[in-house]
CSV table of C-alpha atoms in Angstrom, one decimal:
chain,number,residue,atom,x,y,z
A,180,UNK,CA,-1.8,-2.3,21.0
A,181,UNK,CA,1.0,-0.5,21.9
A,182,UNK,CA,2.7,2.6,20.5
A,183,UNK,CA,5.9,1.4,19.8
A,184,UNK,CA,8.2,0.6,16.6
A,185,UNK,CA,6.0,-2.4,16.6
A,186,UNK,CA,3.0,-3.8,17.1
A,187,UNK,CA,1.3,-7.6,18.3
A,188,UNK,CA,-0.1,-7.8,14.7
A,189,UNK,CA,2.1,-5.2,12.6
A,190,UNK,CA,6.0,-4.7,12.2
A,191,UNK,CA,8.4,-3.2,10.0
A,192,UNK,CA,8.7,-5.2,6.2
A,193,UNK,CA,11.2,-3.3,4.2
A,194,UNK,CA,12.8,0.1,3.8
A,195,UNK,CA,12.8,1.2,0.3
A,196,UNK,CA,14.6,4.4,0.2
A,197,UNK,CA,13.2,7.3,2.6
A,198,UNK,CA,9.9,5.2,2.8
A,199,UNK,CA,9.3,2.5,5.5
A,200,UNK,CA,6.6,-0.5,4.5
A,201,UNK,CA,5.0,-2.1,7.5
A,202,UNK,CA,3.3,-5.4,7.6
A,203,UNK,CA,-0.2,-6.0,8.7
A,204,UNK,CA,-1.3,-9.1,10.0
A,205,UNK,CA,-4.6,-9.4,8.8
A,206,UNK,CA,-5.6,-13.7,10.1
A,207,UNK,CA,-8.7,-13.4,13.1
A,208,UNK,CA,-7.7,-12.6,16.4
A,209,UNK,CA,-10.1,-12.0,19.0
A,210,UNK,CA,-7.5,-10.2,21.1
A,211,UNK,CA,-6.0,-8.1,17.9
A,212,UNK,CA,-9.5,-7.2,16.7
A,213,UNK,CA,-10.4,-6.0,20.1
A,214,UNK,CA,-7.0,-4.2,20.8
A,215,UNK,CA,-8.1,-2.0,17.5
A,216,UNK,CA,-11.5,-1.1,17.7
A,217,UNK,CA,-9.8,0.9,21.2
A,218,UNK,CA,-7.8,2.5,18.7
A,219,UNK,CA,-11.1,3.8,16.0
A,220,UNK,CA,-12.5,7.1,16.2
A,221,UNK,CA,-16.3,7.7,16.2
A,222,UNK,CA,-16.3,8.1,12.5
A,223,UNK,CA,-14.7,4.9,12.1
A,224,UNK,CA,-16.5,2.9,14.3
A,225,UNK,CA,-20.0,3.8,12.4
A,226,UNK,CA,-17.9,2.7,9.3
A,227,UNK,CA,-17.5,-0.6,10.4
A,228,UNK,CA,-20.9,-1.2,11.3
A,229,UNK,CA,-21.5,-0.5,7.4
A,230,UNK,CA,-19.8,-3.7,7.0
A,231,UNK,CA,-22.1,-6.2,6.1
A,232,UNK,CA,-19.3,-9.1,5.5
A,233,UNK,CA,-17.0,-9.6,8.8
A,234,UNK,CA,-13.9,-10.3,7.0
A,235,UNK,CA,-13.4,-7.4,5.3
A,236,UNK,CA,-14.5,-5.2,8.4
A,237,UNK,CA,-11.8,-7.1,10.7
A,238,UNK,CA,-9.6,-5.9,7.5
A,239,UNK,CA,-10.4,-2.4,7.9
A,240,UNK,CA,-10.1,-2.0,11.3
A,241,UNK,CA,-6.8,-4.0,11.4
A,242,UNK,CA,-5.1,-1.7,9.2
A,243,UNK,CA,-6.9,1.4,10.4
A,244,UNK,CA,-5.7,1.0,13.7
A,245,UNK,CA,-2.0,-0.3,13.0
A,246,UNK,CA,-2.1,2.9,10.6
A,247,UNK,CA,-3.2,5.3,13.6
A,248,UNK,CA,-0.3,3.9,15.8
A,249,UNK,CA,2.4,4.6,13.0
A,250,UNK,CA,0.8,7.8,12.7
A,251,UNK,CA,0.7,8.7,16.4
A,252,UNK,CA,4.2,7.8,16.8
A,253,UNK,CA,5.9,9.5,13.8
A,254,UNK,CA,4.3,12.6,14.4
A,255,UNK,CA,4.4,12.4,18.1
A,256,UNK,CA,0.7,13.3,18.9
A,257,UNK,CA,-2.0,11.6,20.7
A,258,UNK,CA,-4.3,8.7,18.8
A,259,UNK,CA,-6.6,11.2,19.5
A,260,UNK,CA,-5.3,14.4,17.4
A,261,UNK,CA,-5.6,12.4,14.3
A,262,UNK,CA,-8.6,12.4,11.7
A,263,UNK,CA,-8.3,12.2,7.8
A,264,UNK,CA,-9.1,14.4,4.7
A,265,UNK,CA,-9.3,13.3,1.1
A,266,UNK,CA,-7.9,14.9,-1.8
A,267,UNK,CA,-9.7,15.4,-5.2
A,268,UNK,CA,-9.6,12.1,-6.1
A,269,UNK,CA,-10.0,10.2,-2.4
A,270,UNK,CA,-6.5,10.0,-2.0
A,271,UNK,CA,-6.4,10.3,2.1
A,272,UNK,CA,-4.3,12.3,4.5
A,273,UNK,CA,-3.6,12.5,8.1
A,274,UNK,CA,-5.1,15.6,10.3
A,275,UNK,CA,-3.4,16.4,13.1
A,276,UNK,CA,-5.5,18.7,15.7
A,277,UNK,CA,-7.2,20.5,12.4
A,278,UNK,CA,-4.2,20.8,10.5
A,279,UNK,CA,-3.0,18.8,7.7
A,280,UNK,CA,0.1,16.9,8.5
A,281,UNK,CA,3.3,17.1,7.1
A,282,UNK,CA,3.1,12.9,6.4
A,283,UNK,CA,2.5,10.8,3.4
A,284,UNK,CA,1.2,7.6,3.6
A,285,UNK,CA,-0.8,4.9,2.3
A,286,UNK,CA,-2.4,1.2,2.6
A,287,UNK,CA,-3.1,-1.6,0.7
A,288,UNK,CA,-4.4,-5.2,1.8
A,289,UNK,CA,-5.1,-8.8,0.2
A,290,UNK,CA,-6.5,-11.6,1.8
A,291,UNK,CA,-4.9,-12.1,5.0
A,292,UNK,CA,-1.8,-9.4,4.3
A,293,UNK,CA,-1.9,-5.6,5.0
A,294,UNK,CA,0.9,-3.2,3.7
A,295,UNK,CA,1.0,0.3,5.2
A,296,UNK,CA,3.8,2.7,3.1
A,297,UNK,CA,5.0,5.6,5.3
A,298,UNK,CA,7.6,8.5,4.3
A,299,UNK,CA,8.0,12.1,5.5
A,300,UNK,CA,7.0,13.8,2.4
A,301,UNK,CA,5.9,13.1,-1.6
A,302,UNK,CA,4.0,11.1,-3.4
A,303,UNK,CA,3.6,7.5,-2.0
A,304,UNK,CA,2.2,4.2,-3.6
A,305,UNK,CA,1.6,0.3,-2.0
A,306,UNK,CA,0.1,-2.3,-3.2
A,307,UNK,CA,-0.5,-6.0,-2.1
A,308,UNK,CA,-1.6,-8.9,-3.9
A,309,UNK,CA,-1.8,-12.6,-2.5
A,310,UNK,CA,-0.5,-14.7,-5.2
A,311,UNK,CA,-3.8,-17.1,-5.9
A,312,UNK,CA,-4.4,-17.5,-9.4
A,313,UNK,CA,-7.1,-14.9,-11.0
A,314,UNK,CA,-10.3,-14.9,-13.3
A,315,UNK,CA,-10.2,-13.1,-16.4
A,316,UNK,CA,-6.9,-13.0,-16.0
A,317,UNK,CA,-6.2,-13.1,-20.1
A,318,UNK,CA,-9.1,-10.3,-20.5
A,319,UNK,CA,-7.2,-8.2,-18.0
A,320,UNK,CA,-3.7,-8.6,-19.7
A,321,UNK,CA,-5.5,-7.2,-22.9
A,322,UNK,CA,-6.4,-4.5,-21.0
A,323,UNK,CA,-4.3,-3.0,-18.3
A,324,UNK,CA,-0.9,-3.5,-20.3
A,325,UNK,CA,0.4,-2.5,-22.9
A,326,UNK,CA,2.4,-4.8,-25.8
A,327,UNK,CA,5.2,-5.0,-24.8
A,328,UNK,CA,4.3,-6.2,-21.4
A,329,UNK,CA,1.2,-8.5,-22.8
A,330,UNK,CA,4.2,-10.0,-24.8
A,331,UNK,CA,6.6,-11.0,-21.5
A,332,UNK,CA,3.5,-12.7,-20.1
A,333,UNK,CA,2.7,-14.7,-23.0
A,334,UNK,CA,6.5,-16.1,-22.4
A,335,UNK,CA,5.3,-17.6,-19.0
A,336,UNK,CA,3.2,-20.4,-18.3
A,337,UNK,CA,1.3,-21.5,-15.5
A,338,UNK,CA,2.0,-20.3,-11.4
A,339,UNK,CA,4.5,-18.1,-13.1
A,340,UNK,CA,2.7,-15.9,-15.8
A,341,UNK,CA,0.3,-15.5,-12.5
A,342,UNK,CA,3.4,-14.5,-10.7
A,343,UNK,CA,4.3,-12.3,-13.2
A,344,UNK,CA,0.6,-10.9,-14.1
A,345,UNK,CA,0.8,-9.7,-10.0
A,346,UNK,CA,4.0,-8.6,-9.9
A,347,UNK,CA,3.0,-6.4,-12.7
A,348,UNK,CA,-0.4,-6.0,-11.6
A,349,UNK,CA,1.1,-4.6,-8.1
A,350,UNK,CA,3.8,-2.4,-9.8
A,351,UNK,CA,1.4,-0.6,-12.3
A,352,UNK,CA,-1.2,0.0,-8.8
A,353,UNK,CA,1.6,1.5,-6.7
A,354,UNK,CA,2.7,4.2,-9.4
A,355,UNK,CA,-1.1,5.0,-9.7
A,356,UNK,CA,-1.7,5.2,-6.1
A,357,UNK,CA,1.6,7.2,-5.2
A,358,UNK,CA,0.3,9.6,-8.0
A,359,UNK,CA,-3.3,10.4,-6.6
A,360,UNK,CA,-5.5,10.2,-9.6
A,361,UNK,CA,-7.1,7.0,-9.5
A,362,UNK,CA,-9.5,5.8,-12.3
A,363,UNK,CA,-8.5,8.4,-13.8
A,364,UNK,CA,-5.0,7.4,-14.9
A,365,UNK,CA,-5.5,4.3,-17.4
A,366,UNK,CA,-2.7,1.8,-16.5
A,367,UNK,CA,-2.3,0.7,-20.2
A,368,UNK,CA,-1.1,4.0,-20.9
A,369,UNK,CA,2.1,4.3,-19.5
A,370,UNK,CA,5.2,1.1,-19.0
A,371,UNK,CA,6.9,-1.0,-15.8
A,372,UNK,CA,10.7,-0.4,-16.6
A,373,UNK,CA,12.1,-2.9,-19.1
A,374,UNK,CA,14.6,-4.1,-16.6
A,375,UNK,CA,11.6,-4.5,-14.2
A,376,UNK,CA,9.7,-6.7,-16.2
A,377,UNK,CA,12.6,-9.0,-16.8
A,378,UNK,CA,13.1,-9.5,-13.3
A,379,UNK,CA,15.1,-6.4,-11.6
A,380,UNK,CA,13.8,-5.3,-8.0
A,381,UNK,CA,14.6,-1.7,-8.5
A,382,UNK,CA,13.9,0.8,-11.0
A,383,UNK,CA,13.2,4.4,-12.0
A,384,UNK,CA,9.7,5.7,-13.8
A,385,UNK,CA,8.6,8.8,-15.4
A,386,UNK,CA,4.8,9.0,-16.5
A,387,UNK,CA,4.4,10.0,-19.6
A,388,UNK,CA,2.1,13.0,-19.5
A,389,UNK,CA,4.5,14.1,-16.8
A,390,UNK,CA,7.6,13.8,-17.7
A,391,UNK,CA,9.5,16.6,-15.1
A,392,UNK,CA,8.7,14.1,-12.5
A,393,UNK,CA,10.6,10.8,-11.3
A,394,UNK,CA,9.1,7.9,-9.4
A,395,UNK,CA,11.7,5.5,-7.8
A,396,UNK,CA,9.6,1.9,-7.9
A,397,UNK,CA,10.6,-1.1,-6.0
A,398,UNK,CA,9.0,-4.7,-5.9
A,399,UNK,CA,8.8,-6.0,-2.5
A,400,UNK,CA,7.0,-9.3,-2.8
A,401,UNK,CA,7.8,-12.6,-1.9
A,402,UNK,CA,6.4,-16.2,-2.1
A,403,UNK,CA,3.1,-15.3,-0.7
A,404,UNK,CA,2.2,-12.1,-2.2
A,405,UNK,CA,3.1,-9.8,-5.1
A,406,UNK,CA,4.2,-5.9,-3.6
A,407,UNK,CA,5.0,-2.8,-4.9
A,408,UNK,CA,5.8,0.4,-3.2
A,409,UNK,CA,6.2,3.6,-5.2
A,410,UNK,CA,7.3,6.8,-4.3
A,411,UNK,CA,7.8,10.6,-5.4
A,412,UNK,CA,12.0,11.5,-6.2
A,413,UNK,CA,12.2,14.4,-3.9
A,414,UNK,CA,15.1,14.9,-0.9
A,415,UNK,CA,13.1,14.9,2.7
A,416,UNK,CA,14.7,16.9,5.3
A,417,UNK,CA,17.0,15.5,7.9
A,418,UNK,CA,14.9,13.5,10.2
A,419,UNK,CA,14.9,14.9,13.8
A,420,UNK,CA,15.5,13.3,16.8
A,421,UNK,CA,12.8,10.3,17.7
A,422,UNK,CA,12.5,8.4,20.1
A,423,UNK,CA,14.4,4.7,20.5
A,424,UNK,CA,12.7,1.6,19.4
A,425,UNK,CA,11.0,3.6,16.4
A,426,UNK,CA,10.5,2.1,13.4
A,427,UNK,CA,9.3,4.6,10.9
């Protein structure tokens, strides 16, 4: 792989906003899958030899190494510099040469489709799901959404209340992820906008138990996947001057 704006298995998706959402071509490729493992650190190399299943280890080290090149080239540091923390509730971050970086980020992957979300600064959510159909799908509606959204589902039939279900599904992950908490924040507890559930691509979100602060939420999927990207409603600072060709 190369460190430029783009790379033989990842490129540039959309640009919600201050955040940039990369692709991440997940298919086997002996020549991608080799071009990453150059690109894994110690650490992550024993973590892939946890992997007892190979498709989800190609997964990881797809989007692990696409991730490090985005990384390395944003923050203009070598591959190298870079290892991760995690916050209270696993949430990771980027380390640059012991120091946490001034960088928020964060991945999601489906099938054969990897999403990395990237932005200078604030909270920051992504999430991917290949649009296949799903099992317990009607036990999850009853219990990830609340009434009003269990009640535009039951409008749809067929491919499209699956449609929906992940474009909902997605939406309600993203906000969870860009806020950090994890488990711990129950998704039937809080509402996609209105306008969002009836089809709009853009739309504004305040949590309820935290009301000060707003969340700008977009849908990005298409025909093969449902996608969401959230992010925090705070300015970021001028960007400085980067090199040509770069992406994010």
């Amino acid at each position: 792989m190369t460190e430029s704006g783009s790379g033989s298995w990842w490129r540039p998706y959309r640009r919600p906003g201050n955040a940039t959402v990369l692709h991440v071509d997940l298919r086997p490729h002996p020549d991608h899958e080799a071009d990453a493992l150059a690109w894994l650190d110690t650490e992550e190399h024993r973590r892939l030899q946890r992997f007892e299943i190979r498709g989800p280890g190609r997964r990881f080290a797809l989007c692990r190494a696409a991730l490090r090149a985005v990384l390395a080239r944003r923050l203009a540091c070598r591959n190298e510099s870079i290892t991760f923390g995690a916050g209270d509730h696993g949430k990771p971050f980027a380390v640059v040469d012991g120091v946490p970086a001034a960088i928020s980020f964060n991945i999601s992957h489906s099938g054969d489709h990897g999403l990395i979300a990237v932005r200078s600064m604030g909270g920051l959510g992504v999430d991917v799901e290949q649009r296949q159909s799903r099992r317990h799908m009607d036990l999850l509606i009853e219990t990830v959404f609340t009434e009003t959204e269990q009640a535009a589902l039951t409008t749809a039939e067929g491919r499209d209340r699956t449609n929906l279900f992940l474009d909902f599904w997605t939406m309600k992950e993203a906000l969870i992820k860009a806020l950090g908490t994890g488990l711990y924040t129950d998704p039937a507890t809080f509402e996609i906008p209105p306008a969002m559930q009836r089809g709009m691509k853009r739309g504004t979100f305040r949590f309820p138990d935290l009301p000060t602060v707003t969340w700008q939420l977009d849908n990005i999927g298409n025909e093969t996947y449902a996608a969401a990207v959230a992010r925090e409603a705070t300015p970021e600072p001028a960007p400085t001057s980067q090199p040509s060709g770069l992406y994010v």
